Short mmCIF file of C-alpha atoms (C1' of nucleotides) in Angstrom, two decimals:
data_model
loop_
_atom_site.label_atom_id
_atom_site.label_comp_id
_atom_site.label_asym_id
_atom_site.label_seq_id
_atom_site.Cartn_x
_atom_site.Cartn_y
_atom_site.Cartn_z
CA UNK P 1 -11.91 0.34 -59.88
CA UNK P 2 -14.64 -1.82 -58.35
CA UNK P 3 -13.70 -5.75 -58.29
CA UNK P 4 -16.52 -7.64 -59.58
CA UNK P 5 -17.24 -10.32 -57.41
CA UNK P 6 -19.92 -13.39 -58.43
CA UNK P 7 -20.48 -16.95 -57.10
CA UNK P 8 -21.71 -19.92 -59.56
CA UNK P 9 -23.82 -22.28 -58.63
CA UNK P 10 -22.98 -24.58 -61.29
CA UNK P 11 -19.21 -24.49 -59.86
CA UNK P 12 -18.81 -27.67 -56.80
CA UNK P 13 -16.74 -25.76 -55.19
CA UNK P 14 -18.52 -24.50 -52.31
CA UNK P 15 -19.67 -20.45 -52.17
CA UNK P 16 -17.85 -19.55 -49.28
CA UNK P 17 -14.68 -20.83 -50.96
CA UNK P 18 -15.18 -19.04 -54.36
CA UNK P 19 -15.62 -15.89 -52.38
CA UNK P 20 -12.42 -16.28 -50.37
CA UNK P 21 -10.50 -17.17 -53.38
CA UNK P 22 -11.97 -14.00 -55.26
CA UNK P 23 -11.29 -11.35 -52.95
CA UNK P 24 -8.14 -13.25 -51.20
CA UNK P 25 -6.73 -12.67 -55.03
CA UNK P 26 -7.94 -8.88 -55.70
CA UNK P 27 -6.31 -8.78 -52.26
CA UNK P 28 -2.86 -10.82 -53.28
CA UNK P 29 -2.95 -9.06 -56.66
CA UNK P 30 -3.22 -5.16 -54.14
CA UNK P 31 -6.55 -4.99 -56.48
CA UNK P 32 -7.73 -4.30 -52.87
CA UNK P 33 -5.16 -2.40 -50.89
CA UNK P 34 -4.74 -2.69 -46.77
CA UNK P 35 -6.89 -0.45 -45.68
CA UNK P 36 -9.63 -0.77 -47.93
CA UNK P 37 -13.53 -1.43 -46.32
CA UNK P 38 -15.32 -4.28 -47.84
CA UNK P 39 -18.92 -4.46 -48.03
CA UNK P 40 -21.10 -5.97 -45.19
CA UNK P 41 -22.23 -8.97 -44.58
CA UNK P 42 -25.56 -8.89 -45.40
CA UNK P 43 -25.07 -6.29 -48.59
CA UNK P 44 -22.55 -9.33 -49.94
CA UNK P 45 -25.01 -11.67 -49.47
CA UNK P 46 -27.47 -10.25 -50.93
CA UNK P 47 -26.44 -8.81 -53.25
CA UNK P 48 -24.66 -12.02 -54.34
CA UNK P 49 -28.31 -14.07 -54.09
CA UNK P 50 -26.66 -16.10 -51.08
CA UNK P 51 -27.20 -16.60 -47.41
CA UNK P 52 -25.22 -14.49 -44.64
CA UNK P 53 -23.84 -17.49 -43.35
CA UNK P 54 -22.17 -18.04 -46.22
CA UNK P 55 -19.94 -14.32 -46.66
CA UNK P 56 -19.81 -14.91 -42.24
CA UNK P 57 -17.67 -17.78 -43.65
CA UNK P 58 -16.07 -16.51 -45.94
CA UNK P 59 -15.05 -13.59 -43.82
CA UNK P 60 -14.07 -16.04 -40.65
CA UNK P 61 -11.62 -17.81 -43.32
CA UNK P 62 -10.19 -14.77 -44.78
CA UNK P 63 -9.74 -13.02 -41.29
CA UNK P 64 -8.09 -16.55 -39.78
CA UNK P 65 -5.08 -16.21 -43.00
CA UNK P 66 -4.90 -12.54 -41.56
CA UNK P 67 -5.38 -10.87 -44.64
CA UNK P 68 -8.48 -8.40 -43.57
CA UNK P 69 -9.19 -7.43 -39.95
CA UNK P 70 -12.62 -7.13 -37.96
CA UNK P 71 -13.09 -4.47 -36.53
CA UNK P 72 -15.64 -4.10 -33.09
CA UNK P 73 -19.03 -2.48 -33.91
CA UNK P 74 -18.70 -2.72 -37.81
CA UNK P 75 -16.80 -3.29 -41.28
CA UNK P 76 -14.20 -5.54 -41.68
CA UNK P 77 -11.30 -4.03 -43.67
CA UNK P 78 -8.58 -5.59 -45.93
CA UNK P 79 -5.22 -6.03 -42.72
CA UNK P 80 -2.57 -3.44 -43.44
CA UNK P 81 0.18 -6.53 -42.55
CA UNK P 82 -0.66 -9.73 -44.71
CA UNK P 83 -1.30 -7.07 -47.34
CA UNK P 84 0.33 -6.91 -50.71
CA UNK P 85 1.93 -3.21 -52.07
CA UNK P 86 0.54 -3.81 -55.50
CA UNK P 87 2.15 -4.86 -57.63
CA UNK P 88 3.27 -4.10 -61.42
CA UNK P 89 0.12 -4.72 -63.37
CA UNK P 90 2.60 -7.00 -65.32
CA UNK P 91 1.98 -9.77 -62.61
CA UNK P 92 -1.53 -8.70 -61.73
CA UNK P 93 -1.78 -9.31 -65.96
CA UNK P 94 -0.49 -11.88 -65.69
CA UNK P 95 -2.24 -13.83 -63.64
CA UNK P 96 -6.45 -12.89 -64.25
CA UNK P 97 -4.36 -14.38 -67.80
CA UNK P 98 -3.41 -17.42 -66.02
CA UNK P 99 -7.12 -17.23 -64.09
CA UNK P 100 -8.69 -17.02 -67.53
CA UNK P 101 -6.51 -19.96 -69.23
CA UNK P 102 -7.20 -22.57 -66.42
CA UNK P 103 -10.47 -21.59 -66.10
CA UNK P 104 -11.09 -22.14 -69.84
CA UNK P 105 -9.03 -25.38 -70.03
CA UNK P 106 -11.13 -26.85 -66.86
CA UNK P 107 -14.07 -27.02 -69.59
CA UNK P 108 -12.95 -28.39 -72.15
CA UNK P 109 -11.50 -25.75 -74.66
CA UNK P 110 -8.95 -26.58 -76.90
CA UNK P 111 -5.65 -23.60 -77.10
CA UNK P 112 -6.68 -22.78 -79.92
CA UNK P 113 -9.96 -21.39 -79.21
CA UNK P 114 -8.36 -19.77 -76.76
CA UNK P 115 -6.56 -17.98 -78.65
CA UNK P 116 -9.07 -16.75 -80.98
CA UNK P 117 -11.32 -15.74 -78.38
CA UNK P 118 -9.40 -13.38 -77.14
CA UNK P 119 -8.78 -12.36 -80.94
CA UNK P 120 -12.56 -12.16 -81.46
CA UNK P 121 -13.03 -10.34 -77.96
CA UNK P 122 -10.20 -7.29 -79.41
CA UNK P 123 -11.75 -7.39 -82.04
CA UNK P 124 -15.39 -6.76 -80.69
CA UNK P 125 -14.98 -5.12 -77.90
CA UNK V 1 6.32 -36.73 -70.01
CA UNK V 2 3.14 -38.39 -67.62
CA UNK V 3 0.34 -35.92 -66.77
CA UNK V 4 0.54 -35.75 -62.82
CA UNK V 5 -2.96 -35.65 -61.34
CA UNK V 6 -3.34 -35.22 -57.41
CA UNK V 7 -5.19 -34.43 -54.79
CA UNK V 8 -5.03 -31.73 -52.27
CA UNK V 9 -7.44 -32.67 -49.05
CA UNK V 10 -7.00 -28.88 -47.75
CA UNK V 11 -8.73 -27.62 -50.51
CA UNK V 12 -12.34 -26.97 -50.09
CA UNK V 13 -13.23 -27.86 -53.69
CA UNK V 14 -14.47 -31.51 -53.95
CA UNK V 15 -12.00 -34.63 -55.29
CA UNK V 16 -13.37 -35.36 -58.14
CA UNK V 17 -13.80 -32.20 -59.40
CA UNK V 18 -10.32 -31.39 -58.79
CA UNK V 19 -9.79 -34.46 -60.55
CA UNK V 20 -11.59 -33.63 -63.57
CA UNK V 21 -10.77 -30.18 -63.55
CA UNK V 22 -6.57 -32.04 -63.93
CA UNK V 23 -7.79 -34.03 -67.27
CA UNK V 24 -10.00 -31.42 -68.49
CA UNK V 25 -7.14 -28.66 -68.69
CA UNK V 26 -4.59 -31.94 -69.53
CA UNK V 27 -6.76 -32.57 -72.86
CA UNK V 28 -7.94 -29.52 -73.45
CA UNK V 29 -3.60 -27.81 -73.93
CA UNK V 30 -2.49 -30.73 -76.06
CA UNK V 31 -1.38 -32.71 -72.99
CA UNK V 32 -3.15 -35.63 -73.23
CA UNK V 33 -3.98 -36.35 -77.16
CA UNK V 34 -6.60 -38.26 -78.38
CA UNK V 35 -6.60 -41.83 -78.17
CA UNK V 36 -4.68 -41.90 -74.97
CA UNK V 37 -5.39 -44.65 -72.21
CA UNK V 38 -6.63 -43.11 -68.84
CA UNK V 39 -5.41 -45.31 -65.97
CA UNK V 40 -7.98 -47.58 -64.61
CA UNK V 41 -10.79 -47.04 -62.44
CA UNK V 42 -9.56 -48.71 -59.34
CA UNK V 43 -5.75 -48.40 -60.15
CA UNK V 44 -6.13 -44.22 -59.92
CA UNK V 45 -8.34 -44.45 -57.04
CA UNK V 46 -5.77 -46.22 -55.32
CA UNK V 47 -2.93 -44.36 -56.66
CA UNK V 48 -4.74 -41.45 -55.04
CA UNK V 49 -6.04 -42.64 -52.17
CA UNK V 50 -9.44 -42.39 -52.93
CA UNK V 51 -12.58 -44.66 -53.01
CA UNK V 52 -12.81 -45.70 -57.23
CA UNK V 53 -16.48 -44.30 -56.79
CA UNK V 54 -14.11 -40.55 -56.59
CA UNK V 55 -12.53 -41.61 -60.45
CA UNK V 56 -15.81 -42.77 -61.17
CA UNK V 57 -17.48 -39.78 -61.08
CA UNK V 58 -14.59 -37.68 -62.46
CA UNK V 59 -14.25 -40.18 -65.55
CA UNK V 60 -18.16 -40.13 -65.80
CA UNK V 61 -18.70 -36.28 -65.37
CA UNK V 62 -15.71 -36.13 -68.43
CA UNK V 63 -17.88 -38.12 -70.75
CA UNK V 64 -20.58 -36.59 -70.03
CA UNK V 65 -18.94 -33.68 -71.76
CA UNK V 66 -17.69 -35.51 -74.59
CA UNK V 67 -14.40 -35.01 -73.81
CA UNK V 68 -13.08 -39.46 -72.95
CA UNK V 69 -15.10 -42.16 -73.88
CA UNK V 70 -15.11 -45.17 -71.90
CA UNK V 71 -15.97 -48.94 -72.90
CA UNK V 72 -16.77 -51.68 -70.95
CA UNK V 73 -14.09 -54.36 -70.36
CA UNK V 74 -12.22 -51.76 -72.11
CA UNK V 75 -10.57 -49.02 -70.49
CA UNK V 76 -11.38 -45.34 -71.09
CA UNK V 77 -9.59 -43.38 -74.17
CA UNK V 78 -9.44 -39.74 -74.82
CA UNK V 79 -12.35 -38.91 -77.03
CA UNK V 80 -11.75 -38.11 -81.10
CA UNK V 81 -13.91 -35.72 -81.16
CA UNK V 82 -12.72 -33.93 -77.60
CA UNK V 83 -12.73 -30.48 -79.60
CA UNK V 84 -16.57 -30.37 -81.10
CA UNK V 85 -18.21 -28.19 -77.65
CA UNK V 86 -21.60 -27.56 -77.56
CA UNK V 87 -23.18 -24.17 -76.88
CA UNK V 88 -23.25 -22.87 -73.59
CA UNK V 89 -19.36 -23.41 -72.75
CA UNK V 90 -18.37 -20.82 -75.53
CA UNK V 91 -20.37 -17.95 -74.05
CA UNK V 92 -18.88 -18.92 -70.66
CA UNK V 93 -15.81 -18.30 -72.31
CA UNK V 94 -17.08 -15.45 -74.58
CA UNK V 95 -17.60 -13.49 -71.38
CA UNK V 96 -14.64 -15.00 -69.46
CA UNK V 97 -12.98 -13.55 -71.95
CA UNK V 98 -14.67 -10.03 -72.89
CA UNK V 99 -14.29 -9.32 -68.31
CA UNK V 100 -10.40 -10.00 -68.78
CA UNK V 101 -10.05 -7.52 -72.12
CA UNK V 102 -11.75 -5.57 -70.77
CA UNK V 103 -9.97 -5.01 -67.50
CA UNK V 104 -6.71 -5.55 -68.96
CA UNK V 105 -7.65 -2.29 -71.29
CA UNK V 106 -8.79 -0.41 -68.34
CA UNK V 107 -5.24 -0.72 -66.83
CA UNK V 108 -3.60 0.59 -70.53
CA UNK V 109 -2.77 -2.84 -71.35
CA UNK V 110 -1.79 -2.14 -75.10
CA UNK V 111 -3.43 -5.02 -76.93
CA UNK V 112 -0.52 -6.76 -78.38
CA UNK V 113 0.94 -6.89 -74.12
CA UNK V 114 -2.76 -8.54 -74.26
CA UNK V 115 -1.76 -11.38 -77.15
CA UNK V 116 1.47 -12.38 -76.14
CA UNK V 117 1.01 -13.08 -72.16
CA UNK V 118 -2.01 -14.57 -73.17
CA UNK V 119 0.25 -17.23 -75.72
CA UNK V 120 2.83 -17.11 -73.06
CA UNK V 121 0.51 -18.49 -69.88
CA UNK V 122 -0.67 -20.77 -72.68
CA UNK V 123 3.21 -22.57 -73.29
CA UNK V 124 4.15 -21.88 -69.53
CA UNK V 125 0.93 -22.87 -67.78
CA UNK B 1 -53.47 -36.60 -59.00
CA UNK B 2 -50.06 -37.53 -57.69
CA UNK B 3 -47.58 -39.42 -60.14
CA UNK B 4 -46.61 -42.82 -58.49
CA UNK B 5 -43.57 -44.12 -59.07
CA UNK B 6 -42.02 -47.30 -58.30
CA UNK B 7 -39.45 -49.79 -59.30
CA UNK B 8 -38.56 -53.10 -60.66
CA UNK B 9 -36.11 -54.50 -59.32
CA UNK B 10 -36.80 -57.56 -61.78
CA UNK B 11 -35.89 -55.20 -64.48
CA UNK B 12 -32.41 -55.22 -65.60
CA UNK B 13 -32.32 -51.35 -66.39
CA UNK B 14 -30.75 -49.67 -63.06
CA UNK B 15 -32.82 -48.60 -60.24
CA UNK B 16 -31.90 -44.75 -60.77
CA UNK B 17 -32.30 -45.50 -64.36
CA UNK B 18 -36.45 -46.39 -64.26
CA UNK B 19 -36.98 -43.79 -61.76
CA UNK B 20 -35.00 -41.47 -63.92
CA UNK B 21 -37.15 -42.25 -67.38
CA UNK B 22 -41.00 -41.83 -64.75
CA UNK B 23 -40.01 -38.98 -63.50
CA UNK B 24 -38.66 -36.97 -66.86
CA UNK B 25 -41.58 -39.04 -68.45
CA UNK B 26 -44.35 -37.08 -66.30
CA UNK B 27 -41.99 -33.91 -66.70
CA UNK B 28 -42.74 -34.30 -70.69
CA UNK B 29 -46.26 -35.27 -70.91
CA UNK B 30 -47.40 -32.27 -68.01
CA UNK B 31 -48.07 -34.86 -64.91
CA UNK B 32 -45.16 -32.27 -63.26
CA UNK B 33 -45.44 -28.88 -64.08
CA UNK B 34 -42.91 -26.32 -63.68
CA UNK B 35 -42.34 -25.66 -59.88
CA UNK B 36 -43.59 -28.39 -58.85
CA UNK B 37 -41.59 -29.62 -55.74
CA UNK B 38 -39.78 -33.35 -55.81
CA UNK B 39 -40.04 -35.57 -52.81
CA UNK B 40 -37.10 -34.81 -51.04
CA UNK B 41 -34.04 -37.71 -51.83
CA UNK B 42 -34.29 -38.89 -48.46
CA UNK B 43 -38.27 -39.25 -48.35
CA UNK B 44 -38.35 -40.77 -51.54
CA UNK B 45 -35.16 -43.07 -51.21
CA UNK B 46 -37.27 -44.65 -48.19
CA UNK B 47 -40.52 -45.11 -49.42
CA UNK B 48 -38.88 -46.94 -52.55
CA UNK B 49 -36.51 -49.21 -49.99
CA UNK B 50 -33.73 -47.80 -52.18
CA UNK B 51 -30.28 -46.03 -50.95
CA UNK B 52 -30.20 -41.76 -50.57
CA UNK B 53 -27.96 -42.33 -52.96
CA UNK B 54 -29.67 -44.15 -55.74
CA UNK B 55 -32.30 -40.84 -55.78
CA UNK B 56 -29.96 -38.97 -55.90
CA UNK B 57 -28.14 -39.80 -58.79
CA UNK B 58 -31.31 -39.77 -60.54
CA UNK B 59 -31.81 -35.61 -59.86
CA UNK B 60 -28.43 -35.29 -60.39
CA UNK B 61 -29.09 -36.55 -64.06
CA UNK B 62 -32.54 -35.12 -64.43
CA UNK B 63 -30.89 -31.21 -63.19
CA UNK B 64 -27.49 -32.31 -65.81
CA UNK B 65 -30.23 -32.44 -68.28
CA UNK B 66 -32.39 -29.16 -67.57
CA UNK B 67 -35.62 -30.76 -66.18
CA UNK B 68 -35.02 -29.93 -62.67
CA UNK B 69 -33.19 -27.29 -60.52
CA UNK B 70 -32.13 -28.10 -57.07
CA UNK B 71 -31.19 -25.69 -53.90
CA UNK B 72 -29.05 -26.97 -50.99
CA UNK B 73 -31.12 -26.33 -48.40
CA UNK B 74 -35.00 -25.64 -50.64
CA UNK B 75 -35.96 -28.36 -51.95
CA UNK B 76 -35.49 -29.91 -55.77
CA UNK B 77 -37.67 -28.36 -58.38
CA UNK B 78 -38.99 -29.45 -61.74
CA UNK B 79 -37.37 -26.64 -63.83
CA UNK B 80 -38.83 -23.67 -65.58
CA UNK B 81 -37.58 -24.00 -68.77
CA UNK B 82 -38.18 -27.79 -68.36
CA UNK B 83 -38.64 -27.26 -72.42
CA UNK B 84 -35.77 -25.99 -74.15
CA UNK B 85 -33.46 -28.63 -75.10
CA UNK B 86 -30.12 -29.01 -76.72
CA UNK B 87 -29.73 -30.36 -80.52
CA UNK B 88 -28.71 -34.32 -79.94
CA UNK B 89 -31.88 -35.03 -78.17
CA UNK B 90 -34.19 -33.38 -80.93
CA UNK B 91 -31.77 -35.61 -83.59
CA UNK B 92 -32.29 -38.84 -82.39
CA UNK B 93 -36.10 -37.58 -81.67
CA UNK B 94 -36.22 -37.17 -85.45
CA UNK B 95 -34.54 -40.42 -86.47
CA UNK B 96 -37.34 -42.54 -83.92
CA UNK B 97 -40.02 -40.88 -85.62
CA UNK B 98 -39.07 -41.33 -88.93
CA UNK B 99 -38.61 -45.99 -88.41
CA UNK B 100 -41.72 -45.14 -86.40
CA UNK B 101 -43.20 -43.89 -89.25
CA UNK B 102 -41.71 -45.68 -92.24
CA UNK B 103 -42.24 -48.54 -90.57
CA UNK B 104 -46.47 -47.56 -89.89
CA UNK B 105 -46.37 -46.68 -93.75
CA UNK B 106 -44.38 -49.90 -95.12
CA UNK B 107 -48.14 -51.57 -94.23
CA UNK B 108 -50.39 -49.49 -95.46
CA UNK B 109 -51.55 -47.13 -92.54
CA UNK B 110 -52.54 -44.12 -93.96
CA UNK B 111 -51.04 -40.65 -92.24
CA UNK B 112 -54.11 -39.41 -90.90
CA UNK B 113 -54.09 -42.95 -88.85
CA UNK B 114 -50.96 -42.70 -88.13
CA UNK B 115 -51.95 -38.89 -86.27
CA UNK B 116 -54.52 -40.04 -84.87
CA UNK B 117 -52.81 -43.20 -83.14
CA UNK B 118 -50.20 -40.99 -82.06
CA UNK B 119 -52.89 -38.54 -79.87
CA UNK B 120 -54.53 -41.55 -78.58
CA UNK B 121 -51.07 -42.61 -76.94
CA UNK B 122 -50.26 -39.57 -75.75
CA UNK B 123 -54.02 -39.37 -74.22
CA UNK B 124 -53.37 -42.82 -72.40
CA UNK B 125 -50.27 -43.39 -71.34
CA UNK Z 1 -40.85 -57.84 -93.50
CA UNK Z 2 -36.90 -57.38 -91.15
CA UNK Z 3 -36.69 -56.78 -87.88
CA UNK Z 4 -34.25 -53.64 -87.13
CA UNK Z 5 -32.45 -54.45 -83.70
CA UNK Z 6 -29.40 -51.81 -82.88
CA UNK Z 7 -28.21 -50.92 -79.64
CA UNK Z 8 -27.84 -48.04 -77.88
CA UNK Z 9 -23.98 -47.90 -75.70
CA UNK Z 10 -25.77 -44.52 -73.91
CA UNK Z 11 -28.85 -46.21 -72.18
CA UNK Z 12 -28.30 -47.81 -69.43
CA UNK Z 13 -30.18 -50.92 -70.14
CA UNK Z 14 -27.22 -53.30 -70.30
CA UNK Z 15 -27.15 -54.79 -73.90
CA UNK Z 16 -28.27 -58.51 -73.42
CA UNK Z 17 -31.56 -56.32 -71.92
CA UNK Z 18 -31.77 -54.14 -74.77
CA UNK Z 19 -31.83 -57.43 -77.54
CA UNK Z 20 -34.12 -59.46 -75.39
CA UNK Z 21 -36.52 -56.69 -75.38
CA UNK Z 22 -36.73 -55.93 -79.27
CA UNK Z 23 -36.70 -59.44 -79.96
CA UNK Z 24 -39.78 -60.22 -77.28
CA UNK Z 25 -41.36 -57.37 -79.07
CA UNK Z 26 -41.18 -58.95 -81.85
CA UNK Z 27 -42.22 -61.84 -81.57
CA UNK Z 28 -45.17 -60.77 -79.30
CA UNK Z 29 -46.59 -58.12 -81.89
CA UNK Z 30 -46.40 -60.83 -84.61
CA UNK Z 31 -43.57 -59.05 -86.35
CA UNK Z 32 -41.43 -62.89 -85.54
CA UNK Z 33 -43.84 -65.50 -86.58
CA UNK Z 34 -43.10 -68.97 -84.70
CA UNK Z 35 -40.53 -71.56 -86.79
CA UNK Z 36 -38.61 -67.80 -88.24
CA UNK Z 37 -34.72 -68.76 -87.82
CA UNK Z 38 -32.74 -66.10 -86.00
CA UNK Z 39 -29.29 -65.06 -86.80
CA UNK Z 40 -26.74 -67.15 -85.80
CA UNK Z 41 -24.61 -65.97 -82.61
CA UNK Z 42 -22.15 -65.05 -83.86
CA UNK Z 43 -23.27 -63.13 -87.00
CA UNK Z 44 -25.51 -61.35 -84.52
CA UNK Z 45 -22.82 -60.42 -82.98
CA UNK Z 46 -20.98 -58.91 -85.25
CA UNK Z 47 -23.43 -57.79 -86.57
CA UNK Z 48 -24.05 -55.00 -83.96
CA UNK Z 49 -20.17 -54.89 -82.61
CA UNK Z 50 -21.06 -56.72 -79.17
CA UNK Z 51 -19.46 -59.57 -77.84
CA UNK Z 52 -20.75 -63.01 -78.33
CA UNK Z 53 -21.54 -63.66 -75.01
CA UNK Z 54 -24.12 -61.03 -74.68
CA UNK Z 55 -25.87 -62.30 -77.72
CA UNK Z 56 -25.54 -65.85 -75.92
CA UNK Z 57 -27.83 -64.81 -73.08
CA UNK Z 58 -30.18 -62.37 -74.75
CA UNK Z 59 -30.74 -65.74 -76.25
CA UNK Z 60 -30.77 -67.84 -73.43
CA UNK Z 61 -33.42 -65.45 -71.76
CA UNK Z 62 -35.85 -65.23 -74.36
CA UNK Z 63 -35.11 -69.31 -74.47
CA UNK Z 64 -35.97 -69.55 -70.39
CA UNK Z 65 -39.04 -67.25 -71.02
CA UNK Z 66 -40.70 -70.23 -74.14
CA UNK Z 67 -40.56 -67.59 -77.24
CA UNK Z 68 -37.71 -69.31 -78.82
CA UNK Z 69 -36.06 -72.59 -78.96
CA UNK Z 70 -31.95 -73.69 -79.51
CA UNK Z 71 -31.67 -76.43 -82.09
CA UNK Z 72 -28.73 -78.58 -81.35
CA UNK Z 73 -26.89 -78.56 -83.87
CA UNK Z 74 -27.57 -75.27 -84.85
CA UNK Z 75 -30.47 -72.72 -85.42
CA UNK Z 76 -32.39 -71.00 -82.97
CA UNK Z 77 -35.77 -71.03 -83.64
CA UNK Z 78 -39.42 -68.72 -82.64
CA UNK Z 79 -41.14 -70.99 -80.07
CA UNK Z 80 -44.28 -72.27 -81.79
CA UNK Z 81 -46.00 -72.72 -78.26
CA UNK Z 82 -46.24 -69.73 -76.97
CA UNK Z 83 -45.60 -66.82 -79.91
CA UNK Z 84 -48.59 -65.11 -81.06
CA UNK Z 85 -50.90 -65.47 -84.02
CA UNK Z 86 -49.92 -62.13 -86.17
CA UNK Z 87 -52.18 -59.56 -84.52
CA UNK Z 88 -54.32 -56.85 -85.74
CA UNK Z 89 -51.84 -54.43 -87.89
CA UNK Z 90 -53.75 -51.61 -85.24
CA UNK Z 91 -52.90 -53.45 -82.23
CA UNK Z 92 -49.13 -53.89 -83.80
CA UNK Z 93 -48.76 -49.35 -84.96
CA UNK Z 94 -50.13 -48.65 -81.31
CA UNK Z 95 -47.50 -50.75 -79.64
CA UNK Z 96 -44.69 -48.50 -81.45
CA UNK Z 97 -46.59 -45.98 -81.11
CA UNK Z 98 -46.67 -46.18 -77.44
CA UNK Z 99 -42.85 -47.70 -77.55
CA UNK Z 100 -42.19 -44.07 -79.62
CA UNK Z 101 -43.62 -41.92 -76.84
CA UNK Z 102 -42.49 -43.11 -73.38
CA UNK Z 103 -39.17 -42.89 -75.68
CA UNK Z 104 -39.23 -39.49 -75.91
CA UNK Z 105 -40.98 -38.28 -73.20
CA UNK Z 106 -38.15 -40.41 -70.76
CA UNK Z 107 -35.84 -37.97 -72.59
CA UNK Z 108 -38.30 -35.30 -72.01
CA UNK Z 109 -39.00 -34.09 -74.91
CA UNK Z 110 -43.02 -31.71 -74.70
CA UNK Z 111 -46.23 -33.77 -76.46
CA UNK Z 112 -46.29 -30.93 -77.96
CA UNK Z 113 -42.83 -31.51 -79.64
CA UNK Z 114 -43.62 -34.69 -80.32
CA UNK Z 115 -47.00 -34.07 -82.28
CA UNK Z 116 -45.13 -31.18 -84.22
CA UNK Z 117 -42.29 -33.93 -84.75
CA UNK Z 118 -44.29 -36.56 -86.64
CA UNK Z 119 -46.34 -33.86 -89.59
CA UNK Z 120 -42.68 -33.15 -89.71
CA UNK Z 121 -42.00 -36.23 -90.41
CA UNK Z 122 -45.19 -36.98 -92.20
CA UNK Z 123 -44.37 -34.55 -95.00
CA UNK Z 124 -41.22 -35.11 -95.29
CA UNK Z 125 -40.48 -38.94 -95.56
"C1'" DG G 1 -33.99 -30.74 -42.77
"C1'" DT G 2 -31.91 -30.63 -47.91
"C1'" DG G 3 -28.91 -30.92 -51.28
"C1'" DG G 4 -23.94 -33.24 -52.09
"C1'" DT G 5 -19.74 -35.79 -51.77
"C1'" DC G 6 -17.18 -39.82 -49.72
"C1'" DT G 7 -15.83 -44.39 -48.26
"C1'" DA G 8 -15.76 -49.48 -48.75
"C1'" DG G 9 -16.38 -53.20 -50.34
"C1'" DA G 10 -20.30 -56.40 -52.50
"C1'" DC G 11 -21.96 -57.53 -57.53
"C1'" DC G 12 -23.19 -57.08 -62.02
"C1'" DA G 13 -22.21 -57.33 -67.09
"C1'" DC G 14 -18.76 -57.34 -70.56
"C1'" DG G 15 -14.29 -58.95 -73.44
"C1'" DG F 1 -9.29 -57.20 -65.41
"C1'" DT F 2 -12.32 -52.80 -66.53
"C1'" DG F 3 -16.22 -50.04 -66.52
"C1'" DG F 4 -20.85 -49.62 -64.16
"C1'" DT F 5 -24.24 -49.70 -59.80
"C1'" DC F 6 -25.87 -50.67 -54.60
"C1'" DT F 7 -26.07 -49.72 -50.05
"C1'" DA F 8 -25.62 -48.04 -45.86
"C1'" DG F 9 -23.18 -44.45 -42.87
"C1'" DA F 10 -20.88 -40.62 -42.05
"C1'" DC F 11 -20.08 -35.79 -42.56
"C1'" DC F 12 -20.60 -31.55 -44.60
"C1'" DA F 13 -22.79 -26.97 -46.85
"C1'" DC F 14 -26.56 -24.15 -46.82
"C1'" DA F 15 -31.34 -22.20 -45.46
#
DNA sequence: GTGGTCTAGACCACG
DNA sequence: GTGGTCTAGACCACA
């Protein structure tokens, strides 16, 4: 299961932070387990269309938080120490749902519409 | 039940945007109903310890999104038509919903549980 | 042929709006074509003798209207899709056009002359 | 031929100035001839949904410019001195067309669309 | 160097 | 008193 990363240029939250949250979230929720190798700085930068410095900063912050370990001579790995054991799927599902709901509400979508769109998607996808 | 607004200085998301999301979320979730009067710009600014211009910008963005209505000399009110929303967001909402649903299904979560968790989150968040 | 921008201090219309109209007009009329790079915020500010924030606001509003695209570290460009415009304005445009046409007709101006004068103005203004 | 006055709350130009321009324009173009009596301050204020002070300021500015004369004991008249003789309709038509085009462009409407909407209106009205 | 945000205080328009 | 704008300068994120 790959972890899809993307940055929204119209979001005032700086790109390095958008990225940090997504990766941190994936680690905390067990989507990324200890020892997993993260993409190269340059690789990820070009994938996302951002400057290398932006990705570097993201990795640096994650390392500062102990969630990631930079190996001398190449490669950034998800840290063993601070990593979460894969949690029961219920919690991950819940976390995803919360993220989705929060975002929708922040865009002014009323609760009723949130429910509607979920039903619509379940029907169509 | 008043709506608690707060700013996290350690969050790289700019204060005006943190505020915007909280108010937008409160309106979308029904925590703030149409016609409710928001705190005055200067009042809220001094409560939060930020400059008046910061709150002004938050209100301005909400007004631009049609969620709020500012009256000169009067205050700032939650807009009556705070539900009708333009196209673009509908598409983004749909895309987010699809991503969420796909992920859940890929983990074997039954549709009924997807709906349940959304309702649970709407109630609790 | 460069586009002369100027601010009239004696005009009660706020400077950021005077500027916005001039640039928007230039784009709409084709005086500024897609991809053209606008002056930097600080450059234009010092040229006009206003604070940088004033120009920033102008650019921000233009970006919100989709007429301009700002790139961090790069400059501010005339947007490629500077033509696709949302609904509401179409209605306002239509209303203005109807008012204009009604007035002209009520004075006995033939349709052909109405068209002629519009073309003449588009050429000269 | 009545002169339609309206204020646009979403226009950053202050209401007293929006009003001033419309009346001044009507006088200059001959739409309002010398001696014509303007509406009462209170009357106009309630018609437009603005405060009386706003209309008072408008009238005061027009009087300062000599375009209008306040009569002791009631009534504001279009001044004889500075008033324009009714101009040939060609010029008035042209002035209206220019105002329409400027507004449309300031909203980002491309020239082609301006022409289109005029044709559409001519067909439908 | 370029866009973007924040501040602190001043002044204006409106009710 | 309430919203809205401007200034002047500082600091941040990005390329």
